[in-house]
Short mmCIF file of C-alpha atoms in Angstrom, two decimals:
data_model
loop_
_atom_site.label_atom_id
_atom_site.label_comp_id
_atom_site.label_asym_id
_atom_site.label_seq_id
_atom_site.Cartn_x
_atom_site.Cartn_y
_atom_site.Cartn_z
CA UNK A 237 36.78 11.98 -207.50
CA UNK A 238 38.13 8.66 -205.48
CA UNK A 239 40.45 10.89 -203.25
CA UNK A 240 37.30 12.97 -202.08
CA UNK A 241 35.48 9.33 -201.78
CA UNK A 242 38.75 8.53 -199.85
CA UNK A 243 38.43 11.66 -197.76
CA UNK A 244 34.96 11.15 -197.10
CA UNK A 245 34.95 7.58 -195.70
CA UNK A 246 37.73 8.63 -193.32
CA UNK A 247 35.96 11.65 -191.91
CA UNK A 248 32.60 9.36 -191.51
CA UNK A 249 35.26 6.53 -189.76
CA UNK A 250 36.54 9.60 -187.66
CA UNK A 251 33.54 10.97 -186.58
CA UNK A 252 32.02 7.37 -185.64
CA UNK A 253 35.13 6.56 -183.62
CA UNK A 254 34.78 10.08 -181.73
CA UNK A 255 31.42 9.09 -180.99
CA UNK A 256 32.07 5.88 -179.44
CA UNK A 257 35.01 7.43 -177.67
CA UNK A 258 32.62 9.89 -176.02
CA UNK A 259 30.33 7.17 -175.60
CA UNK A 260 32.50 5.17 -173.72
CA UNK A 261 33.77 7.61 -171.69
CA UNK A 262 30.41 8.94 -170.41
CA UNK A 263 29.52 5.53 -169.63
CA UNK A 264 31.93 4.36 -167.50
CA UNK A 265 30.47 5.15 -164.12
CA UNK A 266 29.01 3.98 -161.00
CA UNK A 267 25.18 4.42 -160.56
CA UNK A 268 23.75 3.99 -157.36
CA UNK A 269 20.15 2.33 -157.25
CA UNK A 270 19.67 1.71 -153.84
CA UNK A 271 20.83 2.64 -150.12
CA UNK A 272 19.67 1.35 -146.71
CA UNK A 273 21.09 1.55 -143.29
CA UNK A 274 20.25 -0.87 -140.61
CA UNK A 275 20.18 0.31 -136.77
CA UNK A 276 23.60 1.43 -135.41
CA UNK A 277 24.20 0.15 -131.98
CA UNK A 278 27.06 1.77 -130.35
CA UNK A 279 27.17 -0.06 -127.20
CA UNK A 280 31.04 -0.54 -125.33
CA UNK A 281 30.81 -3.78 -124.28
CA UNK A 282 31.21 -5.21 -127.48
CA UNK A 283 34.66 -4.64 -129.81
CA UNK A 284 33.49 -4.12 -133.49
CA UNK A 285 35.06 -5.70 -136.33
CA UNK A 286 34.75 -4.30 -140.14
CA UNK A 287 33.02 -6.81 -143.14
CA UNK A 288 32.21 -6.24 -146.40
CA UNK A 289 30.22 -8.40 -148.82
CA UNK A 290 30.15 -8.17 -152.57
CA UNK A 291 28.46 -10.20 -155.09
CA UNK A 292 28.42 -9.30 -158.88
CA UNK A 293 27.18 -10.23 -162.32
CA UNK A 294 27.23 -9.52 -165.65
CA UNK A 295 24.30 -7.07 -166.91
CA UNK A 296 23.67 -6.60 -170.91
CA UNK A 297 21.29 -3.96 -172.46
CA UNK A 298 20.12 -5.24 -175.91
CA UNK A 299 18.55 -1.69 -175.91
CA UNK A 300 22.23 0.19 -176.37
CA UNK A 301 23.51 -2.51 -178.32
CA UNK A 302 20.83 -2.29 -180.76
CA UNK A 303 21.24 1.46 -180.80
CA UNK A 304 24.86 1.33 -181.46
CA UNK A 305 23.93 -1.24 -184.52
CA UNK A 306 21.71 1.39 -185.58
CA UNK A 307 24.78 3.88 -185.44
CA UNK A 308 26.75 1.97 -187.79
CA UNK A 309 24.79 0.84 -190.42
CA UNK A 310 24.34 3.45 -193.41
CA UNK A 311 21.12 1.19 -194.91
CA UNK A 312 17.75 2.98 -194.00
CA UNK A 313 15.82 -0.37 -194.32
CA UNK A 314 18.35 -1.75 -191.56
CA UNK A 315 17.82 0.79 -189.73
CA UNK A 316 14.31 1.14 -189.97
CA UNK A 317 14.19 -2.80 -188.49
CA UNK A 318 16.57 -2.25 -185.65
CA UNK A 319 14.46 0.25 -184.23
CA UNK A 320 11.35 -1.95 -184.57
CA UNK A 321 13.14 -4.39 -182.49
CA UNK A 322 13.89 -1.84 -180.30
CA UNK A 323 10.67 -0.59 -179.95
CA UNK A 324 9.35 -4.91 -179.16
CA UNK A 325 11.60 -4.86 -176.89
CA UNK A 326 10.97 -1.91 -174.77
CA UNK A 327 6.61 -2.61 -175.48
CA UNK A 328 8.08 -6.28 -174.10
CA UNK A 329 10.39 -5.30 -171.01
CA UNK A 330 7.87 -2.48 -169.15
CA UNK A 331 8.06 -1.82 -165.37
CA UNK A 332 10.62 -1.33 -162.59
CA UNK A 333 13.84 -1.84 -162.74
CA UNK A 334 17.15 -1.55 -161.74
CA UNK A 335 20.20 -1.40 -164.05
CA UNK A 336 20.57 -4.05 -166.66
CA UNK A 337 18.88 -7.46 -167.43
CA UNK A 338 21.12 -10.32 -166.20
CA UNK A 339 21.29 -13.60 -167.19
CA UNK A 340 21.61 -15.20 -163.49
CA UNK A 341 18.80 -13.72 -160.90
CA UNK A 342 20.35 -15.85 -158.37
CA UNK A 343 23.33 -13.92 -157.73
CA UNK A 344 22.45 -11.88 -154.33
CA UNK A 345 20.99 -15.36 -152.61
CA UNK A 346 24.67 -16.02 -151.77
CA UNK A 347 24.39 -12.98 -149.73
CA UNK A 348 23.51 -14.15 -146.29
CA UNK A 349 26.01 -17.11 -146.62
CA UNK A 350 28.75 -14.65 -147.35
CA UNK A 351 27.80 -12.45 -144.08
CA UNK A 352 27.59 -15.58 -141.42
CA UNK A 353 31.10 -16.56 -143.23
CA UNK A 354 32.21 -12.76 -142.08
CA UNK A 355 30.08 -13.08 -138.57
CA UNK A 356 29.12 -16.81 -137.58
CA UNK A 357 26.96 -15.00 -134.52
CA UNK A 358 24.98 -12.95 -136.56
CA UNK A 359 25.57 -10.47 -134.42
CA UNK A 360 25.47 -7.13 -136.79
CA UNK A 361 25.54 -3.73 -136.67
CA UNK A 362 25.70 -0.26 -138.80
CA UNK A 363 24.86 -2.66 -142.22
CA UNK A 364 24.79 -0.35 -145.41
CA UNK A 365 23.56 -2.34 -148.40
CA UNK A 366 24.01 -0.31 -151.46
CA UNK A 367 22.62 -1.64 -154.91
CA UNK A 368 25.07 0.00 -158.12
CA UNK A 369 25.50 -0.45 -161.32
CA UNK A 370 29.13 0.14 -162.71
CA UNK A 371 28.02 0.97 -166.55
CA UNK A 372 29.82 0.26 -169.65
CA UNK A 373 29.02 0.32 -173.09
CA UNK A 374 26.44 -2.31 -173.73
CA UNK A 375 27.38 -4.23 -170.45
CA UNK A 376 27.69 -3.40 -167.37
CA UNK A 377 28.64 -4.83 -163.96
CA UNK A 378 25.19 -5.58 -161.48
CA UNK A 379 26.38 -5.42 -157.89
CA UNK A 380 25.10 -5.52 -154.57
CA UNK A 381 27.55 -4.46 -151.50
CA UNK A 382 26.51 -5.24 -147.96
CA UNK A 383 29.14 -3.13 -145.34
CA UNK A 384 28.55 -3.59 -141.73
CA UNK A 385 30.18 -4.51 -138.48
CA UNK A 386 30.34 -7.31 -136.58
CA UNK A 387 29.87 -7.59 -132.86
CA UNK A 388 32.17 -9.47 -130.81
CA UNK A 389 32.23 -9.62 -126.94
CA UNK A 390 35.21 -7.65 -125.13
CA UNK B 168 18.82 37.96 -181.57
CA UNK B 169 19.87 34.54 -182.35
CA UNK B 170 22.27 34.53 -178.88
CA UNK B 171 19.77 35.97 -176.70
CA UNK B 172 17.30 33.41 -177.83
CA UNK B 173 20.08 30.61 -177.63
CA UNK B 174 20.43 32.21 -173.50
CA UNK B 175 17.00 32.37 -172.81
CA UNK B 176 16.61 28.64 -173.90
CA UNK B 177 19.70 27.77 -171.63
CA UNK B 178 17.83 29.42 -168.66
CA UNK B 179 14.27 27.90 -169.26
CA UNK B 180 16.50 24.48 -169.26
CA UNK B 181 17.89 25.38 -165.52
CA UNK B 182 14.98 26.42 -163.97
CA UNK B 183 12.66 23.53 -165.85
CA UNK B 184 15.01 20.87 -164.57
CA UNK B 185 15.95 21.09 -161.26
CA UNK B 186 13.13 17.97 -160.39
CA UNK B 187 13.73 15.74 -157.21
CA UNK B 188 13.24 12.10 -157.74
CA UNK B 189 12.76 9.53 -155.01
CA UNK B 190 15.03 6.56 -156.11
CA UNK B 191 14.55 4.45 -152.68
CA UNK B 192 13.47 4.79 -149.37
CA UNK B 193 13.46 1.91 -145.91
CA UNK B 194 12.65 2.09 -142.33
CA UNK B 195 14.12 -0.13 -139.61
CA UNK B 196 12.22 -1.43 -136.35
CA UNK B 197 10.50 1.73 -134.56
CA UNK B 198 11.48 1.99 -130.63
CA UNK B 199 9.17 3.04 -127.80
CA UNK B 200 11.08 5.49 -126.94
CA UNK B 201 11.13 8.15 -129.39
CA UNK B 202 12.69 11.77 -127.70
CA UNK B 203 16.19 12.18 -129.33
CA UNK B 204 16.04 12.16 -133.01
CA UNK B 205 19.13 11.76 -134.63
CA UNK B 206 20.02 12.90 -138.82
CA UNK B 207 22.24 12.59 -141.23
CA UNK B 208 22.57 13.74 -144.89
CA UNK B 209 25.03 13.02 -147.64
CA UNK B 210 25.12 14.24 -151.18
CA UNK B 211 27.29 14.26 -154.50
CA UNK B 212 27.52 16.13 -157.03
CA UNK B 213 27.72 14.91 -160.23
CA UNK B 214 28.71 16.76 -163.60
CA UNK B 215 26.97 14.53 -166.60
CA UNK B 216 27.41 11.27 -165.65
CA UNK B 217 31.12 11.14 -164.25
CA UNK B 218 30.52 8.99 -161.17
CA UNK B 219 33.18 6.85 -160.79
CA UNK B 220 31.94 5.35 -156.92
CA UNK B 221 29.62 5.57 -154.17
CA UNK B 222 31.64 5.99 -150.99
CA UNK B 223 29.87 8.71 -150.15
CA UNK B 224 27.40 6.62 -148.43
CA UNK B 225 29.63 5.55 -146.45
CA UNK B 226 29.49 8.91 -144.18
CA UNK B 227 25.62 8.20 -142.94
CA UNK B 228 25.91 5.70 -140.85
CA UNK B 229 29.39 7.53 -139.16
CA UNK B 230 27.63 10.76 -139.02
CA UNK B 231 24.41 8.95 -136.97
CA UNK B 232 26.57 7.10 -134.63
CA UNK B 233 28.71 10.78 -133.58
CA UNK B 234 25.14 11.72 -132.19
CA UNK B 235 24.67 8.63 -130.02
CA UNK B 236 27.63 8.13 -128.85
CA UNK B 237 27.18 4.49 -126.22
CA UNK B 238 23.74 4.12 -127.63
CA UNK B 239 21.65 2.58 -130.37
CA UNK B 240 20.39 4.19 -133.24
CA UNK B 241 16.93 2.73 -134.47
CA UNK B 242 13.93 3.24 -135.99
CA UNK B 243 16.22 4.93 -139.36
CA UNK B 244 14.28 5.89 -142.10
CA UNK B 245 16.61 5.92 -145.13
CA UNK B 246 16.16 7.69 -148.33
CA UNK B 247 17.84 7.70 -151.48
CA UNK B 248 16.97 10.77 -153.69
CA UNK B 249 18.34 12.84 -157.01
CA UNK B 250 17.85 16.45 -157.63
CA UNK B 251 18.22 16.89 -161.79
CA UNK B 252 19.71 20.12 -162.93
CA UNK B 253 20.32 20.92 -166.90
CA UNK B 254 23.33 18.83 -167.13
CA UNK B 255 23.95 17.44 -163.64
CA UNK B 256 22.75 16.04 -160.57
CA UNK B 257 23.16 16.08 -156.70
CA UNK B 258 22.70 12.18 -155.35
CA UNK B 259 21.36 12.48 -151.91
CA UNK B 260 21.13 10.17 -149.01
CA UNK B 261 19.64 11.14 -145.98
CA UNK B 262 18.94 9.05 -142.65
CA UNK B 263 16.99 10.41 -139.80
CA UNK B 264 16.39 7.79 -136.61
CA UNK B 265 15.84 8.23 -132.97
CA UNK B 266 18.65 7.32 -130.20
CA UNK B 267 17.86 4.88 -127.45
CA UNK B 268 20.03 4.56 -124.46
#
């Protein structure tokens, strides 16, 4: 009778580590959001030089965290009241959005600064800005990329 | 009977899911001059959610400046879209603008 208890509890362990194995695998990615290209001018008398711009930050989802909670606790009342506060949440966080809540919504106002640091003549060209999300379990990294060129006289 | 209800299901998935979603779309300054239109499309494909960047992009703007070679590309209307299949996805980007010499 205890081995098969025994047994039992390391299947369960088993399959729950399998799961967030999976999990964490699948959820490893990069999600684009957004892409926008600027106008492209391709004109000789100027000698183009590369720049990129990143700025980051940390995004959480209470959502996934609350659903792996749910995954590991074996009480149905528990349960049962992480999925209420899943379902305030979600009734409380409606609308558009894009990737995960931060706690900063500051973090793409350095932008501009970073570019003129790249170009001081704000002369640009060809400028990609790509919102992505790179996603991992429960966090995930909120990041905006600017690419462009900068124009410089021959 | 329990398979070929199991493959019919499969099918009804592929054909119900193969929706196009607009994730994003932009448009830069419009020129006067509007006769040579210039395009560009890239696209991924991605197998459940195994993304691991989005270089691809990179390829738009490359692909619209091999058209006007010497001039400028403007008035580029950019969107960002995803087809859904049953267990993947194609990310698409397309540009389309008009070149100005």
């Amino acid at each position: 009778m205890h081995f098969s208890l025994k047994r039992a509890f390391f299947k369960q362990l088993a399959v729950k580590i399998s799961q967030v194995g999976v999990f964490s695998l699948l959820s490893s990615c990069a999600i684009l959001h957004h892409a926008q290209v600027s106008d492209i001018d391709d004109d000789k008398k100027f000698k183009r030089i590369a720049f990129d711009v990143k700025v980051n930050e940390s995004g959480f989802s209470l959502d996934e965290a609350l659903r792996l909670s749910k995954g590991f606790t074996s009480s149905k009342q528990a349960r049962d009241d992480l999925e209420q506060v899943r379902l305030i949440l979600a009734l409380s966080n409606m609308g558009p959005q894009t990737g995960n809540p931060t706690f900063n919504d500051t973090y793409a106002d350095q932008i501009l600064s970073a570019i003129l640091k790249e170009c001081p003549s704000g002369n640009v060209t060809e400028v990609k800005s790509i919102r992505e999300m790179r996603k991992y379990p429960v966090i995930s990294g909120e990041i905006v990329k600017i690419t462009g060129y900068c124009l410089v006289p021959n | 009977m329990k398979m070929l209800r199991g493959f019919m299901l499969t099918c009804l998935g592929f054909t119900l899911t193969q929706c196009v979603s607009l994730r994003s779309i932009s448009v830069t300054q419009i020129p006067k001059e509007r006769s040579k239109i210039v395009t560009a499309e890239v696209k991924k494909f991605v197998f459940l959610a195994f993304n691991f960047d989005n270089d691809y992009v990179d390829a738009v703007t490359e692909e619209l400046r091999s058209q006007c070679q010497g001039g400028t590309v403007t008035g580029i209307l950019t969107k960002h879209s995803r087809t859904e299949y049953f267990i993947a996805h194609h990310e698409i980007v397309s540009a389309q603008g008009y070149c100005v010499r």
